[in-house]
Structure formats: structure tokens, C-alpha cells
Amino acid sequence: NALRQGSETREWTYLTKQGDSMPVTLTVTPILDDAGKLTGFLGVAEDITERKRMEKMKNEFIATISHELRTPLTSVSGVLGLVLSGKLGGVPEKINGLLETAHRNSERLAHLINDLLDIEKITTGKVNLDMAVQPLRPILEQAAEENRDYGAERHIKLALNSEISRQNVKVDEQRLKQVLANLLSNAIKFSPDGGIVTVEASSTDTDITVSVTDQGPGIPEDFHHKVFQRFAQADSSDTRQKGGTGLGLAITQELVTRMGGTIQFETTAGEGTRFFFSLPLISAAEKAPSDLSPKTTDGSSTESPKILVVEDDPDVASLLRIMLEDAGYRVAICHTGAEALESIQAESWNLISLDLMLPDVSGLDIIRRLKKQAATADIPIVVVSAKVNQGRLELNGEADNIAWLAKPIDHQKLIGLVRYQLSQGGCPTILHVEDDPDLHDVLSAMVRDQLSLERAGTLADAKRLLKQQAYDAVLLDIGLPDGSGWDLIPDIESAQPGAAIVILSGEDIGKEAPAAVANVLLKKQLTSEELVRVIREQI
């Protein structure tokens, strides 16, 4: 390589006379005579011990920011959001304004910290992209909607003009939203009062181009070559007034490039700036995932609820299977009561669709048996029968959590009842393994009517509780005082194999999660709705 390229530089580890390791960069250059013939090589080694020490300090500093700043900030922002939501009761208007200011600034601080962490991960190649084929337009619409309130605060209107309808791109949905949020927030910040920020999208046979245009002052010509550099700011004093680290566009360029695209800009002094990026157009043959398929927080598909259909008529059973699978559920069929009871004992089911008129066991008897056993008492049931009224009268309130649907089957009513029943299950008990009690209190308050969270502050506490009590799921932090959360997974699988494992981390976990992990959530992106949805999907 050195001969072909003229020189080559690599990092090596040398051993000193004392036997100590010393990191060096070794540059090898070929030596040629006047005729161009190779006569030897020159090697120059540079001691980079100090540089490595500084890099280690930087990495430790980043880790400190992640844990020591981000976790308490999540608690602060969560508490403020909870109070402002009105779930804890109303607050005086004067105090409400102060709370909104505090909440807005806590989110701004979180955004700045996230920028620092993101640029570090991108630099070290630790950003994991979850690439999936999906339609672009819904992502654009959601990004515009999420930034509309920010624009309204600054009296800026957002306009979405899109020529695309169902064209697909292969992207990491959350990272693409981050790209759009960076471009939109910049455009809003530098637009004049009453201005308009326009989002446009158009496509060719091979690419889709998305642009964000503002009506701001434009970018000075002498700054054009620095636009995508880290910490670069065209007018430091003005940027400090607007807020920002100078990292947003650097992160944006890196993410667009990692997703296979390119980004550029056009600007005119006194008229505004247009940033635009292009992504490869995915052919119709590569279909996007179904909208009915449940999603994880990062956009990837997750397994949908399992439904057991108990129906003796093969044609009706097939019809129910088609309707339910079309709605995104996993379905199995039993044609007799005995088969159903055996299947219910052998497997876990999220819901049972039950006919009352079975050849061997009455559907009502099956209901009574299930409700008498603790392991099956809380399984939601949808009775699909020609004798709904008779069944209701005969059961006479002996069991709850049952929905009734008369034959012939109405497709929309069936799916509506199934969705309702799945959302109305009992309050699941969750073991929350988290060393920060304030964050636990915030999450408990956020989901108090829908999930019951019990905290274990250490691995030792978690192992003890897993042996003493039954849990529907384990919400697991990775960084704990006495070890890593990853080390707890074998104990969970051994003590409670039926419990779903959901990782709740302060930052991207930076590696592929073990197969036992049902989902990974990020504290910075978490909402009560998201947490409840993910937990209920997994149990």
C-alpha cells in the first residue's frame, strides 16, 4: 500500500524497553533512487500516548454527560410536562406561564446535550441506523406538524407542498425526523416575524428531493464552505441569541449521508436559504411495512398480539382468521372446546375469540373455567355467537372483561371490539430496574392508571424481587450501581420466562439487543402513551 499510494499511516502499539505499551502512528514512505527504483522504506513513528489519554478523557466526559445530566434532566422535564398536562390538577395562570418557560428550556437543554452525544457517536461510528422501506409523505407531514407549535411561538407559518404521494424511501424513520427537525428549527429561527417556511418534495425516476426554504437573511458568502462544519456559526452573537451549538447541520449532513443521500443548500442575501437533500427512490416492488403492523419506538416492526379463535364451523373460523390477520394480528384456530383449553394451558394468548356453541364443551363453561384460574382470569374474551343474548343472560355477570358480538359477523365491529378488549386488560405489574428514584416516580405518575411500576434500584434488589413476585414485564436500565442491566437478563429468563423485557436507556445501546429483549426505548423520546403501548403489546 505504501508503494502504491506514496505513503501509508497506521496505528500500532510498541513495547518500550521497560515492557510498557506505547501507542504510535507509524508512517511508512517508500525510498526511490533517481531512476525510480525502490531502494527501501522510511518508517516514522509518532508517540500518541497523550492524544490517546485525551481521547479517553473525552469519552469519559461524554459518558458522564449521558448519565449524570441526562437522567435527572429526564425527571425534570417529565415532572414539568406532567404538571402542564393537567393530570395532577389545574394550576394558576401566572404559575402556568412560568412552568411553560421552565419546560421549554429543559427541552432546549436536552436538545443541546443530545447534539453533543450524537456528534460523538457519529464521529466514532457508534450510530446504529434501523433502515426500513417506508412512504416518505407521512414522515414529512408528521415532522411539519411536530414543529408547527415552535413556528407559531415565533409567528412563523409552516407550509408543506409535496408532489409525492406514495413513493417509498429506505431510511431510519427517527433519524430522518431528526434531519427534518434540524432543518425546520434552523429555518424558523432565522426567519423574520410573520415569515413562511416551506417544505417541498419532488421525485424523479431515481431520487426524491426534500427541501426546506426560509425567508431569512441568507448565509454570507465567506461562510458557505463552513456551513456543515462542526460548531460553525456564521454570526456567533446572533446565533447565541437564536440558540444552538453549531452542530445541527453537521449532524444532519452525516445522517443524510449515512442513509445514502446527499444534502446541499442555495442562498441569496436578504431573501433566504433553501436546504435540500436527495434520497434514492425505492421501487414499488420493495413495499413499505403495513400501517396496521405494530411498531417499536424506532420504527421497526414488532410482533402483534396473539388471538385464539375457538369456532367449530371451519368456514366461519377461516373468515375470522382473514379478518383478524388483515388487521395485523397473529391467529390460531381451535375447532373444539377441548382443543381450546389445551392450547390455553400450553401457550399465552392476548385475546380469545369464542363461540358459545361447540360440539363438546359449552363456550360458557370455558369462560367459567378460565375466570376461576389466576393464570387465565385476565385474558380478554370476545364472544362471537348466534346466541349472544342467551349467553349474557345465562352468565348473569359471573365474569367481566368480555365483549359480545352477534353473528353474522360485522367486520368493523369485530376489529373495534378486539382493539377495545386488548386495551382494557388489567393493570400489568412491571418491575422497573432503575437507580434514579426521581425518574421512577415520574414514570409511575405518568402511567399510574395503566401500569403498576415497582422499583428495584440495584441488580441485587432486582434478583431478589424476581424470586419473590410475579411480573408481567421488566423495564430495565443498563447503567446500574452494581453492574450492567445486561447481566440481569439470564436471571429474568430463569425466574420469570413469561415476563417481557423492555430496555429503557438514556442513550442508544450501541449494539444489537439480545433475542430475549422485546423492545428498546430511549428516555429522551419517551411519552406515557409510548410506554403503555409498548408494554401492552409485549405482555
Tab-separated table of C-alpha atoms in Angstrom, residues 187 190-192 212-220 265-275:
chain	number	residue	atom	x	y	z
A	187	ALA	CA	-35.365	27.855	9.130
A	190	PHE	CA	-33.697	32.701	11.147
A	191	SER	CA	-36.995	33.702	9.532
A	192	PRO	CA	-38.406	37.183	10.147
A	212	VAL	CA	-36.762	23.425	3.440
A	213	THR	CA	-36.824	27.107	2.444
A	214	ASP	CA	-36.855	30.131	4.753
A	215	GLN	CA	-37.180	33.890	4.207
A	216	GLY	CA	-34.246	34.800	6.421
A	217	PRO	CA	-31.172	36.976	5.815
A	218	GLY	CA	-29.293	34.322	3.855
A	219	ILE	CA	-25.822	32.909	4.521
A	220	PRO	CA	-22.766	35.162	3.988
A	265	PHE	CA	-28.015	24.479	0.010
A	266	GLU	CA	-28.779	27.599	-2.021
A	267	THR	CA	-28.875	31.067	-0.506
A	268	THR	CA	-29.491	34.653	-1.550
A	269	ALA	CA	-28.535	37.560	0.707
A	270	GLY	CA	-31.628	39.273	2.085
A	271	GLU	CA	-34.033	36.741	0.557
A	272	GLY	CA	-33.500	33.429	2.306
A	273	THR	CA	-31.916	29.990	2.186
A	274	ARG	CA	-33.000	26.655	0.760
A	275	PHE	CA	-31.544	23.427	2.147
